MMTF fields as JSON, N, C-alpha, C and O atoms, coordinates in Angstrom:
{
  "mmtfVersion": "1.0.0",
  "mmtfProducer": "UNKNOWN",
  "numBonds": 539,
  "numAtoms": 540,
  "numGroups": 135,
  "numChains": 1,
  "numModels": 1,
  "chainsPerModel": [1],
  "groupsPerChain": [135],
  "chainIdList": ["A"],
  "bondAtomList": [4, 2, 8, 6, 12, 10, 16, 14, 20, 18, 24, 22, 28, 26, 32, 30, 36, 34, 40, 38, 44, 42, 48, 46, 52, 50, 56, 54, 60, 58, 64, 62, 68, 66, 72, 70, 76, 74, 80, 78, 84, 82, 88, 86, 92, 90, 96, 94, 100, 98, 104, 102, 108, 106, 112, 110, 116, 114, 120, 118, 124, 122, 128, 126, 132, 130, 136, 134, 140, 138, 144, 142, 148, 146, 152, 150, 156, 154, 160, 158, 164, 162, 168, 166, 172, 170, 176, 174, 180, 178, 184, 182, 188, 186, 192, 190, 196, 194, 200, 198, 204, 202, 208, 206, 212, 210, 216, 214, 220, 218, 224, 222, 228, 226, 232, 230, 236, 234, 240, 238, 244, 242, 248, 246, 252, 250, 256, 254, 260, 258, 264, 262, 268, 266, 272, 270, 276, 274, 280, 278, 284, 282, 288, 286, 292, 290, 296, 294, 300, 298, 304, 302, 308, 306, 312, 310, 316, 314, 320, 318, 324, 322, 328, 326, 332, 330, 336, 334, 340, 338, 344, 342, 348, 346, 352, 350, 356, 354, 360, 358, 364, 362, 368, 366, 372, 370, 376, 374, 380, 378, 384, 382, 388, 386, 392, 390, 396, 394, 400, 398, 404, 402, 408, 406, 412, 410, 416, 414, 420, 418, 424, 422, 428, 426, 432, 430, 436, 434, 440, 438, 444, 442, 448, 446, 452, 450, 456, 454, 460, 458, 464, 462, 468, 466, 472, 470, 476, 474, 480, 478, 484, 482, 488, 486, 492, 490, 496, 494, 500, 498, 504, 502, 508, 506, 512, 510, 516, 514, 520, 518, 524, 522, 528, 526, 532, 530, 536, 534],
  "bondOrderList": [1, 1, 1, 1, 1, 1, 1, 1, 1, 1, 1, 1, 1, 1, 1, 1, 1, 1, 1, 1, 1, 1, 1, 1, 1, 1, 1, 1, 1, 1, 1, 1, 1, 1, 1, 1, 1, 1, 1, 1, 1, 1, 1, 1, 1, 1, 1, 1, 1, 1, 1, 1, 1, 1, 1, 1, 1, 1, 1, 1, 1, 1, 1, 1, 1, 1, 1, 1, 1, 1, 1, 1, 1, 1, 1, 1, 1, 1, 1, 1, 1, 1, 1, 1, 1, 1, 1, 1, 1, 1, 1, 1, 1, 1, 1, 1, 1, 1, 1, 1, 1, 1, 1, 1, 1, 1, 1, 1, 1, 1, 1, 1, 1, 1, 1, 1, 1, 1, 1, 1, 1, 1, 1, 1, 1, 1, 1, 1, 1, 1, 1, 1, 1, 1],
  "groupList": [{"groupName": "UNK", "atomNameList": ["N", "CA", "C", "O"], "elementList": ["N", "C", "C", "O"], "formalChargeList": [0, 0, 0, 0], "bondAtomList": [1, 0, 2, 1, 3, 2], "bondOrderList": [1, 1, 2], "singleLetterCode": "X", "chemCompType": "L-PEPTIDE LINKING"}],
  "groupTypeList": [0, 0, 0, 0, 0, 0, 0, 0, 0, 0, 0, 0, 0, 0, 0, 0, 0, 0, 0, 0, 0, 0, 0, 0, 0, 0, 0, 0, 0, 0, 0, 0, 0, 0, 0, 0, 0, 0, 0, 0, 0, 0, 0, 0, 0, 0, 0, 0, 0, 0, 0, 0, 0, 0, 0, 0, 0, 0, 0, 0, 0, 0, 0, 0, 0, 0, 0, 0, 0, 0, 0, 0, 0, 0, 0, 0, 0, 0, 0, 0, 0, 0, 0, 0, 0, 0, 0, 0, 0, 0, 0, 0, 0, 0, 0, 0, 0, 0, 0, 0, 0, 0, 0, 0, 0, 0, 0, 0, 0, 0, 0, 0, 0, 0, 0, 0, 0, 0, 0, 0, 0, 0, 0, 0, 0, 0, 0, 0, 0, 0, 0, 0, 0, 0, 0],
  "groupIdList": [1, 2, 3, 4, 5, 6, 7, 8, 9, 10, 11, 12, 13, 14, 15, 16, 17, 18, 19, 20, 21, 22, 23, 24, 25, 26, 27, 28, 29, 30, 31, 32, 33, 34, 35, 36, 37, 38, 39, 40, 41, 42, 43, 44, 45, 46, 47, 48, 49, 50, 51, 52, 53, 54, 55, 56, 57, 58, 59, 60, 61, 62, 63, 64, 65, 66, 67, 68, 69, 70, 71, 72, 73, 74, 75, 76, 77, 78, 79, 80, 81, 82, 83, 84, 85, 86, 87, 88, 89, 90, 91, 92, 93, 94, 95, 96, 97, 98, 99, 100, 101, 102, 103, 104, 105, 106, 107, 108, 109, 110, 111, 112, 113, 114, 115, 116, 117, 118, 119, 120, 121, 122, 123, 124, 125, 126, 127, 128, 129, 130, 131, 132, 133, 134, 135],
  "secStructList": [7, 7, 7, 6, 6, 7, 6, 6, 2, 2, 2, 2, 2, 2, 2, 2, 2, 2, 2, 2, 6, 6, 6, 7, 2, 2, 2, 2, 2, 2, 2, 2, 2, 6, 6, 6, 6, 1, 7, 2, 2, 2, 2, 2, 2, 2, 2, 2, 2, 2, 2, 6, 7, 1, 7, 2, 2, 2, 2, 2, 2, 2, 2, 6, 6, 6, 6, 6, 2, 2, 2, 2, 2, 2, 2, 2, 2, 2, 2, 2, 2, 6, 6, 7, 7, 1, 1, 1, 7, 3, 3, 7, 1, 3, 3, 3, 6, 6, 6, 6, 3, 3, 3, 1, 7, 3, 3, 7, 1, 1, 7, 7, 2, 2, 2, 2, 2, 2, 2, 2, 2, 2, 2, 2, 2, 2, 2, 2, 2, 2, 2, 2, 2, 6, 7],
  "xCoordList": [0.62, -0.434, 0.223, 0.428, 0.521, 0.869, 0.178, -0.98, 0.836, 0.423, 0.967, 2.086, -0.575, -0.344, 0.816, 1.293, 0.68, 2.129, 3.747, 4.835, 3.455, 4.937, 5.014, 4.386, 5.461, 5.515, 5.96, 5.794, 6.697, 7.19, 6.188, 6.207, 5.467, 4.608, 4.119, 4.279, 3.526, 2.786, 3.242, 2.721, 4.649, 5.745, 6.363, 6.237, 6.843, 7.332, 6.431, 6.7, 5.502, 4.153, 4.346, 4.721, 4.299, 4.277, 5.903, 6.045, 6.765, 7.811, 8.172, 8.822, 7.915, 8.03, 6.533, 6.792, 5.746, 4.848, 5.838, 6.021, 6.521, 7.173, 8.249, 8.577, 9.043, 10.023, 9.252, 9.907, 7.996, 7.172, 7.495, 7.896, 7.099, 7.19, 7.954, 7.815, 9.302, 10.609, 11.137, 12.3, 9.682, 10.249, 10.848, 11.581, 10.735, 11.895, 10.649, 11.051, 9.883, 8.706, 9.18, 9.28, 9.588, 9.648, 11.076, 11.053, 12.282, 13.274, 13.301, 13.714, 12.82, 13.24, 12.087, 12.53, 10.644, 10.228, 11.068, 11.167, 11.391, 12.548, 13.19, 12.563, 14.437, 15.349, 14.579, 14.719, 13.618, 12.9, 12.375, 11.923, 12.477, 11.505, 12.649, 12.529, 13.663, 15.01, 15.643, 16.817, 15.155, 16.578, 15.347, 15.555, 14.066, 13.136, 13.317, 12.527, 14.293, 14.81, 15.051, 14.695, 15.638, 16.197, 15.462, 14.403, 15.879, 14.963, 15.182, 16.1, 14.439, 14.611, 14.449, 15.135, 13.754, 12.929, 14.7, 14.79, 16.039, 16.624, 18.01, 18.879, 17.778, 18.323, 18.073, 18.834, 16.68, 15.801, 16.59, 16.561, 17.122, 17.416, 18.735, 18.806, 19.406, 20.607, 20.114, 20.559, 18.925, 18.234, 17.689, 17.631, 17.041, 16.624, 17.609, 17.464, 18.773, 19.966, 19.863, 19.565, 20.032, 20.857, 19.164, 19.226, 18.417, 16.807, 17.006, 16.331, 17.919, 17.904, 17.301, 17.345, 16.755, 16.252, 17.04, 18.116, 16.63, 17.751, 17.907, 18.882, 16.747, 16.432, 15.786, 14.628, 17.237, 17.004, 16.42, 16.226, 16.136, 15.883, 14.105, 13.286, 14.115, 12.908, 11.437, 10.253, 12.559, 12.021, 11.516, 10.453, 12.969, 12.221, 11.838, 11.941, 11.237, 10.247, 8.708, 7.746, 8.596, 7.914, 6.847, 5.667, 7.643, 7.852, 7.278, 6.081, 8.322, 7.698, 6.587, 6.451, 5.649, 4.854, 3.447, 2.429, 3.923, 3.393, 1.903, 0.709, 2.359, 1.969, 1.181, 0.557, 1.378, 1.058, 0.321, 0.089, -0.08, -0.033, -1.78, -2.053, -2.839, -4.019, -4.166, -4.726, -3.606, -3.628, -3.391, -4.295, -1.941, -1.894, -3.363, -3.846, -3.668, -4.501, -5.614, -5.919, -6.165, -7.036, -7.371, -8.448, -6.037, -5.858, -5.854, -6.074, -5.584, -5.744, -6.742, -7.004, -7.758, -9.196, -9.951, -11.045, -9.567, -10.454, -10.247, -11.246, -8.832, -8.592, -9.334, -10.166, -9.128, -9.69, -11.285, -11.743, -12.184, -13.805, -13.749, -14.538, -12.53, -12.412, -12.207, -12.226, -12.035, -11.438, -10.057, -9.956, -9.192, -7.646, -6.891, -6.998, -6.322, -5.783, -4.548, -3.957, -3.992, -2.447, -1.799, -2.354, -0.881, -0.262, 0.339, 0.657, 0.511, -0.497, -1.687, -1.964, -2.705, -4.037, -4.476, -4.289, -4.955, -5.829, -6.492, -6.996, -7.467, -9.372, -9.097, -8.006, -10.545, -10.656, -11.64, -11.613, -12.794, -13.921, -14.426, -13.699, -15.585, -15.501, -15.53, -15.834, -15.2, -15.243, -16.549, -16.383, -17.538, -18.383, -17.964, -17.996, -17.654, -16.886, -18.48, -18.34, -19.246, -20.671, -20.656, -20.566, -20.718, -20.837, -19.549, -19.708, -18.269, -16.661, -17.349, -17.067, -18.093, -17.853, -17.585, -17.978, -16.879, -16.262, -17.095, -16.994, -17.763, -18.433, -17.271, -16.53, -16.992, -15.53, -15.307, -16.102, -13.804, -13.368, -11.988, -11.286, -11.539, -10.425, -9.247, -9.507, -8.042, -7.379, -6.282, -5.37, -5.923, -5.224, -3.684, -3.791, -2.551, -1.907, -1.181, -1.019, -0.649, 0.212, -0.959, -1.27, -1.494, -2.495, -2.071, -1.403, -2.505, -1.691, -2.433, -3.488, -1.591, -2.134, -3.115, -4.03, -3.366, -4.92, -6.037, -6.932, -5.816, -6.891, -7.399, -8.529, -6.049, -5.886, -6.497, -7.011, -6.47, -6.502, -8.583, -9.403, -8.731, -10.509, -11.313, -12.449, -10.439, -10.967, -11.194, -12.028, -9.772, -9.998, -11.243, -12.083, -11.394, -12.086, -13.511, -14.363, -13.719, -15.08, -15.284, -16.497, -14.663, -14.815, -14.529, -14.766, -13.795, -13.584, -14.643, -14.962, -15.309, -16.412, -17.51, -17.79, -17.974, -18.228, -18.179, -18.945, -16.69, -15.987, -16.388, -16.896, -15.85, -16.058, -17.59, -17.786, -18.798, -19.952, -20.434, -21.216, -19.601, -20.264, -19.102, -19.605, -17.724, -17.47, -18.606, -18.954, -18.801, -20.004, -20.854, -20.709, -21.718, -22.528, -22.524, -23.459, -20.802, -21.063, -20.054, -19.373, -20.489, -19.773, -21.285, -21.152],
  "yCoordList": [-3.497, -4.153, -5.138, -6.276, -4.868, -5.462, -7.192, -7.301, -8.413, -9.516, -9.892, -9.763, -10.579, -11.38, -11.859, -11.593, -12.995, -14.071, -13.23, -13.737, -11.958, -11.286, -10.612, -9.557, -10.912, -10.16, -8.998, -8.624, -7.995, -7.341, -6.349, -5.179, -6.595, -6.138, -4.418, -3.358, -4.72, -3.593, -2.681, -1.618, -3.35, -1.833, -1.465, -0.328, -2.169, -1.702, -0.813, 0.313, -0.876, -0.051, 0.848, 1.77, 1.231, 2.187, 3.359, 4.565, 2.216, 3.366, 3.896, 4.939, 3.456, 3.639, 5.095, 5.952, 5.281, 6.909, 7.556, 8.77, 6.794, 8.14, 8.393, 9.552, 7.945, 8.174, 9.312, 10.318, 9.242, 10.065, 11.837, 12.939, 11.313, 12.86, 13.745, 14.878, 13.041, 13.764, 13.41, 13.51, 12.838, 13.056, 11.735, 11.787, 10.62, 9.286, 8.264, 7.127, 8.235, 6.845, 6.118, 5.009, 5.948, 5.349, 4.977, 3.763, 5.271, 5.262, 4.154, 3.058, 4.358, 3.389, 1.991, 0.847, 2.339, 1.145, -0.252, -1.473, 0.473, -0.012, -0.275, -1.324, -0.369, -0.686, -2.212, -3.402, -1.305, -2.94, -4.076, -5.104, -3.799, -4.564, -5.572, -6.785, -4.826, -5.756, -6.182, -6.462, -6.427, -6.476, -7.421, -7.332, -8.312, -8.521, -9.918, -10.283, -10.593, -12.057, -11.419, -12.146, -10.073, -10.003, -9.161, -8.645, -8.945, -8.898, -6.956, -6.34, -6.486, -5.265, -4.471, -3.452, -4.707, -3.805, -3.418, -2.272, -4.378, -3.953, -3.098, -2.548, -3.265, -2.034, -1.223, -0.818, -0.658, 0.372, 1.872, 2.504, 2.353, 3.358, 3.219, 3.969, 2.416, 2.266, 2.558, 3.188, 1.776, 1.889, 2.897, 2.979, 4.121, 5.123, 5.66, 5.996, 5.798, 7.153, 6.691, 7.561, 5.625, 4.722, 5.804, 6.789, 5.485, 5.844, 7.311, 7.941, 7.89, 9.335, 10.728, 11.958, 9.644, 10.19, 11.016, 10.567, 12.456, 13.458, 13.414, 13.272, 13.568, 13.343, 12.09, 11.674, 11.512, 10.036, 9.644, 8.49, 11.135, 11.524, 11.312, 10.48, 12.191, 12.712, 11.434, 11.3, 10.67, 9.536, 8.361, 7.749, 8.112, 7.452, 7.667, 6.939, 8.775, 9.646, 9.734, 10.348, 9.344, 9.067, 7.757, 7.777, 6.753, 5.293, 5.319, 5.052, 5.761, 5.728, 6.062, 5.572, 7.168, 7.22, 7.342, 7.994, 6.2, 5.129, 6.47, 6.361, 7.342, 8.106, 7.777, 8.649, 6.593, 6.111, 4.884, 4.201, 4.455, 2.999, 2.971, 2.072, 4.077, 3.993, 3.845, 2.854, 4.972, 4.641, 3.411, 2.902, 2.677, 1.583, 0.322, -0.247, 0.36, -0.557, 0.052, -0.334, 1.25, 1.427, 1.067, 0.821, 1.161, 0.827, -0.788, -1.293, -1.436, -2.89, -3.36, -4.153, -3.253, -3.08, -2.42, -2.72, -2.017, -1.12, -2.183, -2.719, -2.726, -3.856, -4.931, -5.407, -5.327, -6.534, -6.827, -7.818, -5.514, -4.798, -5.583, -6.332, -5.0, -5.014, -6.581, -6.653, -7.759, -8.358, -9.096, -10.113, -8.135, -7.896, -9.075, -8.985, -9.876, -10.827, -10.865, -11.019, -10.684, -10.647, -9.682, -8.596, -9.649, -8.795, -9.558, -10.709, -9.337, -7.925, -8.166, -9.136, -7.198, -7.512, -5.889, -4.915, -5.737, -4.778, -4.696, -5.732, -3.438, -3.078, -2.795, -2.294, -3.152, -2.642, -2.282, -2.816, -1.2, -0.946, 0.243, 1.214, 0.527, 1.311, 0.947, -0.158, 1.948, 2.199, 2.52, 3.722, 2.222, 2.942, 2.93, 2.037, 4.345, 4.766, 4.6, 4.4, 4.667, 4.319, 2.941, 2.435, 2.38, 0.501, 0.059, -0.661, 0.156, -0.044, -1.439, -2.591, -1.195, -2.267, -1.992, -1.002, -2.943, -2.486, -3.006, -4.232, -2.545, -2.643, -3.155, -2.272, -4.605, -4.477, -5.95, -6.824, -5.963, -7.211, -6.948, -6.019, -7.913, -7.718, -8.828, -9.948, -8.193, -9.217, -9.646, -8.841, -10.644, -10.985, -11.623, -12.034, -11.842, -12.948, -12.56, -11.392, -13.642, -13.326, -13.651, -14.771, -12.245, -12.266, -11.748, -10.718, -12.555, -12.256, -10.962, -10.534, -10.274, -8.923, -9.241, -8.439, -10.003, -10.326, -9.813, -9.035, -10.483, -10.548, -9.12, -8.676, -8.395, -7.09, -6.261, -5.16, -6.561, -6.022, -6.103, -5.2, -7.438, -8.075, -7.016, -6.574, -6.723, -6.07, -4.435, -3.689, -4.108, -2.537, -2.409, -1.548, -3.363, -2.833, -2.874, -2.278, -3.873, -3.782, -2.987, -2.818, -2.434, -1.235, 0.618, 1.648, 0.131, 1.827, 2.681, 3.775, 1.712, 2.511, 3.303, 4.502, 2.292, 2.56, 3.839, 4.797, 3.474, 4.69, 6.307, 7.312, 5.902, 7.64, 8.29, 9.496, 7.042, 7.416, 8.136, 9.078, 7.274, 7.352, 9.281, 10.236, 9.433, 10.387, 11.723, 12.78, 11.207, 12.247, 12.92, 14.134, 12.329, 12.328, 12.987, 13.638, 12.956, 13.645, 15.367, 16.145, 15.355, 16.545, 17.962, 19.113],
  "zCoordList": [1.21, 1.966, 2.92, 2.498, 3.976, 5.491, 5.382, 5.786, 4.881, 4.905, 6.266, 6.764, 6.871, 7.703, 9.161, 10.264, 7.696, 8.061, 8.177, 8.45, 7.897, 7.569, 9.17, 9.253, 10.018, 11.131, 11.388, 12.55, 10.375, 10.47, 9.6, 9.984, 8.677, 7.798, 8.236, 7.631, 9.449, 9.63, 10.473, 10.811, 10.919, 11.311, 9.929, 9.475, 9.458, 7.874, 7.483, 7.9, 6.869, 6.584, 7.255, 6.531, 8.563, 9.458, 8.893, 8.689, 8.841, 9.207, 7.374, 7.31, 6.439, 4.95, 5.004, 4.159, 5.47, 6.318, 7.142, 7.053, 7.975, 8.869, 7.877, 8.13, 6.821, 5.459, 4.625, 4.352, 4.225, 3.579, 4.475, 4.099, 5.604, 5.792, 5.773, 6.235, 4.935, 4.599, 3.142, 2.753, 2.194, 1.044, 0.703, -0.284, 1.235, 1.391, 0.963, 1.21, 0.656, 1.052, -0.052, 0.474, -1.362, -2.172, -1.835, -2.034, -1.455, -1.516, -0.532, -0.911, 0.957, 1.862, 1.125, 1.022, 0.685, 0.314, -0.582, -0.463, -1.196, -2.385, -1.559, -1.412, -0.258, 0.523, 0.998, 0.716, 1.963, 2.401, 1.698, 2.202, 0.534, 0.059, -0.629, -0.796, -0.942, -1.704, -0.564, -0.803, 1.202, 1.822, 3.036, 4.246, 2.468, 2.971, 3.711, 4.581, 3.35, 4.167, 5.53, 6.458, 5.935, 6.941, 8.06, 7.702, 9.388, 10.375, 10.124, 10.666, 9.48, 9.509, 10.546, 10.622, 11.282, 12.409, 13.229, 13.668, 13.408, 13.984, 13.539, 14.217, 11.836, 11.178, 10.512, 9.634, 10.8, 10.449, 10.527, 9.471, 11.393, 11.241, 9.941, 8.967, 10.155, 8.753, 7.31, 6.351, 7.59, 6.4, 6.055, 4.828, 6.834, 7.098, 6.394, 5.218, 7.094, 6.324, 4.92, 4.102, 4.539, 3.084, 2.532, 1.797, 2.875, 1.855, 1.703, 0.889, 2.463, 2.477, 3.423, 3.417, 4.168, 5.336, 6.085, 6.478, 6.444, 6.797, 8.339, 9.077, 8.522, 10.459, 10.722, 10.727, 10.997, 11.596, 13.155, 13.538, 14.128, 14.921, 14.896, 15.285, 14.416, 13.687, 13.303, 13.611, 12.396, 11.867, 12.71, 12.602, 13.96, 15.152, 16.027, 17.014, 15.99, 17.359, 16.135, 16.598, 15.176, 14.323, 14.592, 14.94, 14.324, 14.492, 15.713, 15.824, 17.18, 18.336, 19.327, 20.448, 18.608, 18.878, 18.132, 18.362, 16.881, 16.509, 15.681, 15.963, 14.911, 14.645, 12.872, 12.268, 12.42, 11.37, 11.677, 10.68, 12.711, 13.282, 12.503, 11.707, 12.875, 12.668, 11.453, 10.984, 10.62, 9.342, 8.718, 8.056, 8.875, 8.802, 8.529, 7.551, 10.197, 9.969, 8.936, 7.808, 9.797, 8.957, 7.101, 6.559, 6.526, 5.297, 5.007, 3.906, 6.12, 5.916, 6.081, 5.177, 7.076, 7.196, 5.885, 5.408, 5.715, 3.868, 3.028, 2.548, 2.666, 1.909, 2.239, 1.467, 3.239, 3.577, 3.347, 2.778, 4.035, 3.246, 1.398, 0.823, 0.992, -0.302, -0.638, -1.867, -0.132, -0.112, -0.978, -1.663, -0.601, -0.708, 0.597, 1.82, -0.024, 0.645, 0.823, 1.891, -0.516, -0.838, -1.374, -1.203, -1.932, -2.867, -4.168, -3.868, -5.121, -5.739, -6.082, -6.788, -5.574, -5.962, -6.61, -5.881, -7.755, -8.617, -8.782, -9.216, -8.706, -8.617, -9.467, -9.739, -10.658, -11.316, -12.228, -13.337, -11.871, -11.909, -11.229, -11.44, -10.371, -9.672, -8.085, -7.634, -7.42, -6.067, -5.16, -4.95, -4.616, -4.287, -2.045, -1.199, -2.004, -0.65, 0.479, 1.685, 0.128, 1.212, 1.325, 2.444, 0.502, 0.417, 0.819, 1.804, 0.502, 0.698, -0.245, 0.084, -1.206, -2.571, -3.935, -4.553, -4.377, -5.688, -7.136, -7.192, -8.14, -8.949, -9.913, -10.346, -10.344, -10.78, -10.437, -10.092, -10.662, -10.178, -9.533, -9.933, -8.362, -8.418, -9.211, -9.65, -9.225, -9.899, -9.268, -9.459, -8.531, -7.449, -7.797, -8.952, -7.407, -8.34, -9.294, -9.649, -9.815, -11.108, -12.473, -12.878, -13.032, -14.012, -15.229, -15.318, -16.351, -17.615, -18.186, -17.718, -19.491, -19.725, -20.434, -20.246, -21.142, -21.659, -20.702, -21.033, -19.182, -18.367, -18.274, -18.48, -17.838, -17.435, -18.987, -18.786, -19.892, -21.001, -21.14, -21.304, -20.993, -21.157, -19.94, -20.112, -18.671, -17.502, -17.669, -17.157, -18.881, -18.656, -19.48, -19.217, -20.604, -21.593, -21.399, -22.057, -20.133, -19.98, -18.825, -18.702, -17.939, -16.967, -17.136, -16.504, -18.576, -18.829, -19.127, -18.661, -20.315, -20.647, -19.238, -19.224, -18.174, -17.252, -16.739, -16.641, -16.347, -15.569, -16.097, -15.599, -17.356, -18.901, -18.442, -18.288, -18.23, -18.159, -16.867, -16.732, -15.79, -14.401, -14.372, -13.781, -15.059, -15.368, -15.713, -15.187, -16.496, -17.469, -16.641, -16.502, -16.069, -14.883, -14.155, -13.687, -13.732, -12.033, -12.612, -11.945, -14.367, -15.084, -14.761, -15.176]
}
């Protein structure tokens, strides 16, 4: 989730999709995310090969015509609907995709497993039912 204040956020986002389309998305995420003090945007392609990325070509003709850019936002705009502020934040309940509201709570922050534990137990049952239903 592309924060803000991170200026680099929502090209990162962007180019960890153009990594995906060769099989890499987890690999370069993990790169950026351990190497995040520094101005990545101008050793992106380095990072690219190191993630495993085969066509480094490929990857920034990707990037360049900004071929993930909609998605991007679009996914930050959904969050935000959701109201998703930060990272890490967890739904947890249901989804309803007509409303973009969540029947649920979210859980934002550093939250202990109790919380997480009090949340599943009162949304699972839910879920099993609203399951049943659409059986």
């Amino acid at each position: 989730f592309p924060l803000g204040f991170h200026k680099e956020a929502k090209y990162m986002a962007e180019s960890v999709e153009c990594a995906r389309d060769q099989g890499k998305f987890w690999e370069l995420h993990k790169l950026l995310y351990a190497n995040t003090g520094e101005t990545l945007s101008t050793n992106l392609d380095q990072y690219a090969k190191k993630a495993g990325v085969r066509n480094v070509q490929r990857f920034k003709d990707c990037l360049k015509e900004g071929k993930y850019k909609n998605r991007v936002l679009n996914d930050l705009n959904e969050g935000m609907k959701l109201g998703i502020r930060g990272t890490p934040t967890f739904i947890l309940g249901a989804y309803d995709p007509d409303t973009h509201t969540v029947h649920g709570e979210l859980l934002s922050g550093a939250v202990s497993g109790e919380k997480f534990k009090q949340a599943i137990e009162t949304y699972l049952p839910i879920s099993r039912a609203e399951a049943n239903l659409a059986q």
